Coordinates of C-alpha atoms in Angstrom, one line a residue:
M1 CA 54.9 49.4 61.5
K2 CA 58.1 48.8 60.3
K3 CA 61.4 50.7 60.9
I4 CA 63.2 52.8 58.5
F5 CA 66.2 53.3 59.2
L6 CA 68.6 56.2 57.6
V7 CA 72.3 55.6 58.3
F8 CA 74.9 58.5 57.3
L9 CA 78.3 57.3 55.7
I10 CA 81.1 58.8 55.3
A11 CA 82.6 59.2 51.7
T12 CA 84.3 55.7 51.2
S13 CA 85.1 53.2 48.7
L14 CA 82.6 50.9 47.5
F15 CA 84.4 48.2 48.3
A16 CA 87.9 48.0 50.0
Q17 CA 91.3 47.6 47.9
Q18 CA 89.1 47.6 44.5
K19 CA 88.7 51.1 41.9
V20 CA 86.4 53.0 43.1
L21 CA 82.8 53.1 40.7
D22 CA 80.9 55.5 43.3
K23 CA 80.6 56.4 46.6
I24 CA 77.4 56.0 48.9
V25 CA 76.3 59.0 50.2
A26 CA 73.4 57.6 52.9
V27 CA 71.5 54.8 53.5
V28 CA 67.7 54.8 53.8
D29 CA 66.3 51.7 55.1
N30 CA 67.1 49.2 51.8
E31 CA 67.8 52.5 49.3
I32 CA 71.6 54.2 49.5
I33 CA 72.2 57.2 47.7
L34 CA 75.3 57.1 45.7
Q35 CA 77.6 59.7 45.0
S36 CA 77.1 60.2 41.6
E37 CA 72.8 60.6 42.3
L38 CA 73.6 63.2 44.6
D39 CA 76.1 65.1 42.4
F40 CA 73.7 64.8 39.0
R41 CA 71.0 66.7 41.1
V42 CA 73.1 69.0 42.2
N43 CA 74.2 69.9 38.9
M44 CA 71.0 69.9 37.8
E45 CA 69.2 72.2 40.3
A46 CA 72.0 74.9 40.0
A47 CA 71.5 74.3 36.4
Q48 CA 67.9 75.3 36.8
R49 CA 68.1 78.2 39.6
N50 CA 71.9 79.7 37.9
L51 CA 73.2 78.9 41.3
N52 CA 76.9 77.3 42.2
S53 CA 77.4 73.7 42.2
A54 CA 79.8 73.9 45.3
D55 CA 77.7 75.5 47.2
S56 CA 77.8 73.4 50.4
T57 CA 74.1 74.6 51.5
L58 CA 73.1 73.5 48.0
R59 CA 74.3 70.5 48.6
R60 CA 72.6 69.9 52.1
V61 CA 69.0 70.9 50.4
V62 CA 69.6 69.1 47.5
L63 CA 70.8 65.6 49.7
N64 CA 67.8 66.5 52.4
S65 CA 64.8 66.0 49.2
L66 CA 67.0 62.6 48.3
I67 CA 66.2 61.7 51.8
E68 CA 63.2 62.3 52.1
E69 CA 62.0 61.0 48.9
K70 CA 63.5 57.0 50.4
L71 CA 61.6 57.8 53.3
L72 CA 58.7 58.7 51.6
Y73 CA 59.2 55.4 49.0
A74 CA 60.1 53.0 51.4
Q75 CA 56.6 53.8 53.4
A76 CA 54.7 53.9 50.0
D77 CA 56.6 50.2 49.7
M78 CA 55.2 48.8 53.1
D79 CA 51.6 50.8 52.1
T80 CA 51.4 48.3 48.8
I81 CA 51.0 51.6 46.9
K82 CA 50.9 50.9 43.0
V83 CA 52.1 52.3 40.2
T84 CA 51.3 51.6 36.2
D85 CA 53.6 51.1 33.5
D86 CA 52.0 53.6 31.8
Q87 CA 52.1 56.0 34.3
V88 CA 56.1 55.3 34.7
Q89 CA 56.4 55.9 30.9
Q90 CA 54.4 59.5 30.7
Q91 CA 56.8 60.4 33.2
L92 CA 59.7 59.9 32.2
D93 CA 59.0 60.9 29.0
Y94 CA 58.8 64.5 30.5
Q95 CA 61.1 64.1 32.2
I96 CA 63.2 63.3 29.7
N97 CA 62.1 65.9 27.1
Y98 CA 62.9 68.8 30.1
F99 CA 66.2 68.0 30.6
V100 CA 66.8 67.8 26.4
Q101 CA 65.4 70.8 26.7
Q102 CA 67.5 72.1 29.7
Y103 CA 70.4 70.7 28.1
G104 CA 69.5 72.9 24.4
S105 CA 70.1 69.3 22.3
R106 CA 70.1 65.1 23.0
E107 CA 73.7 65.5 22.2
K108 CA 74.5 67.1 24.9
L109 CA 72.0 65.4 27.5
E110 CA 74.2 61.9 26.6
Q111 CA 77.4 64.2 27.2
V112 CA 76.1 65.5 30.5
Y113 CA 75.3 61.4 31.2
G114 CA 77.9 59.9 29.5
M115 CA 75.7 57.6 27.5
P116 CA 72.9 57.1 24.9
L117 CA 69.4 58.5 25.2
E118 CA 68.0 54.5 25.7
K119 CA 69.9 53.8 28.3
I120 CA 69.5 57.3 30.3
K121 CA 65.7 56.5 30.1
R122 CA 66.4 52.4 31.6
S123 CA 68.6 54.1 34.4
L124 CA 66.0 56.2 35.5
Q125 CA 62.9 54.2 34.9
D126 CA 63.3 52.6 38.6
D127 CA 64.2 56.2 40.4
V128 CA 60.8 57.2 37.9
R129 CA 58.3 54.9 39.5
K130 CA 60.0 55.3 43.0
N131 CA 59.4 59.2 42.8
I132 CA 55.6 58.6 41.6
M133 CA 55.1 56.0 44.2
A134 CA 56.1 58.8 47.2
Q135 CA 54.0 61.7 45.7
M136 CA 51.2 58.9 45.0
L137 CA 51.8 58.5 49.3
Q138 CA 51.7 61.9 49.8
Q139 CA 48.4 63.1 48.0
K140 CA 47.3 59.8 49.8
K141 CA 48.0 60.4 53.4
F142 CA 49.8 63.6 54.4
G143 CA 48.5 66.6 51.5
Q144 CA 44.8 66.4 52.1
I145 CA 43.4 67.0 55.4
E146 CA 44.6 68.1 58.8
S147 CA 44.8 65.1 60.7
S148 CA 46.9 63.8 58.6
R149 CA 49.9 66.4 60.1
K150 CA 50.3 63.9 63.0
E151 CA 50.9 61.0 61.5
V152 CA 53.6 62.9 59.0
E153 CA 55.2 64.1 62.4
D154 CA 54.8 60.5 63.9
F155 CA 56.5 58.7 60.8
F156 CA 59.0 61.3 60.5
Q157 CA 59.9 61.2 64.4
T158 CA 60.9 57.7 63.7
V159 CA 64.3 58.5 62.1
K160 CA 64.8 62.5 62.7
D161 CA 67.8 61.4 65.2
S162 CA 69.8 60.0 62.2
L163 CA 69.2 63.6 60.7
P164 CA 72.3 65.0 62.1
I165 CA 74.2 66.8 59.4
V166 CA 70.0 68.0 58.2
Q167 CA 69.3 71.7 59.6
A168 CA 66.1 72.0 61.8
K169 CA 64.4 74.0 58.8
F170 CA 64.9 71.2 56.3
Q171 CA 63.6 68.5 57.9
I172 CA 60.0 68.9 57.5
S173 CA 59.4 70.6 53.8
H174 CA 59.1 69.9 50.2
I175 CA 57.4 66.9 50.8
F176 CA 56.0 66.7 54.1
V177 CA 54.2 70.2 54.3
N178 CA 51.7 71.3 56.9
P179 CA 48.9 71.5 55.3
K180 CA 47.4 75.1 56.4
T181 CA 51.4 76.2 55.4
G182 CA 51.0 74.3 51.9
D183 CA 47.2 75.8 51.6
R184 CA 49.1 79.4 52.6
I185 CA 51.9 78.9 49.9
K186 CA 49.7 77.4 46.7
Q187 CA 47.6 80.3 47.1
K188 CA 49.9 82.7 47.5
A189 CA 52.1 81.0 44.0
K190 CA 47.9 80.8 42.2
A191 CA 47.5 85.0 43.1
F192 CA 51.0 85.3 41.4
A193 CA 49.7 83.7 38.4
L194 CA 46.8 85.2 38.2
S195 CA 48.1 88.2 38.4
L196 CA 50.9 87.3 35.2
L197 CA 47.4 86.1 33.8
D198 CA 45.7 89.3 33.9
S199 CA 48.7 91.0 32.7
V200 CA 48.8 88.8 29.2
K201 CA 45.0 89.4 28.9
A202 CA 46.2 93.6 29.0
G203 CA 48.3 92.6 26.3
K204 CA 51.9 92.3 27.9
D205 CA 54.1 90.6 26.1
F206 CA 53.8 86.3 27.0
A207 CA 57.8 86.0 25.8
T208 CA 58.4 89.3 28.2
L209 CA 56.6 87.8 30.7
A210 CA 58.1 84.3 30.3
K211 CA 61.7 84.9 30.4
K212 CA 61.0 87.5 33.6
Y213 CA 58.8 85.1 36.0
S214 CA 58.4 81.6 34.2
D215 CA 60.6 78.9 36.9
D216 CA 60.7 76.6 34.1
P217 CA 64.6 77.3 33.0
G218 CA 64.5 74.6 30.0
S219 CA 62.0 77.0 28.5
A220 CA 61.9 80.6 30.5
Q221 CA 64.6 81.6 28.6
N222 CA 62.7 80.8 25.0
G223 CA 59.8 82.8 26.0
G224 CA 58.2 79.8 27.6
D225 CA 58.6 78.3 24.0
L226 CA 58.1 74.4 24.6
G227 CA 58.8 73.3 20.8
F228 CA 56.4 70.6 19.2
Q229 CA 55.2 68.2 21.7
K230 CA 53.5 65.0 20.7
R231 CA 50.6 64.1 22.8
G232 CA 51.5 61.7 25.9
V233 CA 54.4 63.6 26.6
L234 CA 53.5 66.5 28.7
V235 CA 51.7 66.0 32.3
P236 CA 47.7 65.6 31.9
E237 CA 46.7 68.7 33.1
F238 CA 49.1 70.4 30.9
E239 CA 47.7 68.4 27.8
A240 CA 44.2 68.3 28.6
A241 CA 44.5 72.4 28.3
A242 CA 47.2 72.7 25.4
Y243 CA 44.8 70.8 23.2
S244 CA 41.2 72.6 24.0
L245 CA 42.9 75.7 22.7
A246 CA 42.7 77.5 19.2
P247 CA 45.9 79.3 17.9
N248 CA 46.9 81.7 19.6
Q249 CA 44.4 81.5 22.4
I250 CA 45.6 81.6 26.7
S251 CA 44.8 79.2 28.8
N252 CA 43.1 79.8 32.5
V253 CA 45.5 79.3 35.0
V254 CA 46.8 75.5 35.1
E255 CA 47.7 73.3 38.4
S256 CA 49.7 70.1 37.8
Q257 CA 52.7 68.6 39.9
F258 CA 54.7 71.3 38.8
G259 CA 53.0 74.2 39.9
Y260 CA 51.1 76.9 38.2
H261 CA 51.1 77.1 34.4
I262 CA 49.9 79.3 31.9
I263 CA 49.3 78.5 28.2
Q264 CA 49.4 80.2 24.9
L265 CA 49.0 77.3 22.1
I266 CA 50.7 79.1 18.9
E267 CA 50.2 75.9 16.7
R268 CA 48.8 72.7 15.9
R269 CA 49.9 70.1 13.8
G270 CA 48.2 67.0 13.4
D271 CA 48.6 65.0 16.8
A272 CA 51.4 67.7 17.4
I273 CA 51.1 70.9 19.2
H274 CA 53.6 74.1 19.5
A275 CA 52.8 75.1 22.9
R276 CA 54.8 78.1 25.1
H277 CA 53.6 78.4 28.8
I278 CA 54.7 80.3 32.1
L279 CA 55.1 78.0 35.1
I280 CA 55.1 79.3 38.8
R281 CA 55.8 76.7 40.9
V282 CA 55.0 76.3 44.4
K283 CA 57.8 77.6 46.5
A284 CA 58.7 75.6 49.8
D285 CA 59.8 78.4 52.8
D286 CA 63.7 77.1 52.7
E287 CA 63.9 77.2 48.9
A288 CA 63.1 81.2 49.6
D289 CA 66.8 81.1 51.1
L290 CA 68.7 79.9 47.7

C-alpha cells in the first residue's frame, strides 16, 4: 500500500526573498494546507459557534479536521473513488447558499472572500470534489460494519507519528468514528430531534425552538427560515422530504449528511419552496469540549 506522508512546516514564506502570498501549514502526501485555508475555516467555525477565532484550541481542532479530510482524500484517490460533476455542482450550490445565509448577503460573502461569487465557486470546486470523495470513502470503508474499525486504525497508524501537535483525543474523531460510538452519538442526536418534533406537534412555536436548539447558524437566528429555494439546491434527503409536504405541514425527522432535520413547508411557488427547519447535528465527543 502506498504510504501517505504528513509533514508539519513552520510558517515560513513560500519562496525565500519573494513577496509572501500565503504560507504552508501542513503537507499531507501531495496535498498542502495553506494558512489562508486554515484561517477561513477557523473564521467560519467561529462564526457558526459564536467562538473567538483567535482561540488556540479551536484552531488546533480545525487544523486536525483539515488534516483528516486530506488523509481521507488521499486514500480515496488511491482507491479510485469517482465523483460526478452533478454531485459536485449540487454540493457546491448548497455550500454557497449556506455561506450566503451565514454572512447575510451575497455582497458580504464576496467581501469576506475578496472576490466575486463566480470566482468563489471556481475556487471551492476542487475542495468540494475532494470532500465528497472523502465522505464516500468513509461510508464505503469505515461507517457501516464493525470489522472496518481495524482498517481505520491501521490506516491512521501509518501517519499518526507525524502528528506531534495534535492531542490524542482528537486523533480518531470527526471522520474516523468507531461504529459503536458513532451509533451511540447518532442515536442521542436523533432522540433529541424526536423530542423536539414532539414539542412542535404539541403546539410549541417552531421558530422559538429553532432559535434555541437548531445547529444551523445560518438559519437558527431567523427561526429556521431558509427562504425560497429552487429544486436542486438543497441536499437530496432534505429536498425529498420538503417537496413532499403540504404548506404548513411538518415532516418527520429527516436524516442527511448534516444531521437530523425537522422541516416545515411554509409556501410553494412554482418549482421553488419556502421552508424552515431545525437541525440537530451529530456531534463528536471532542466538539463538546469547545
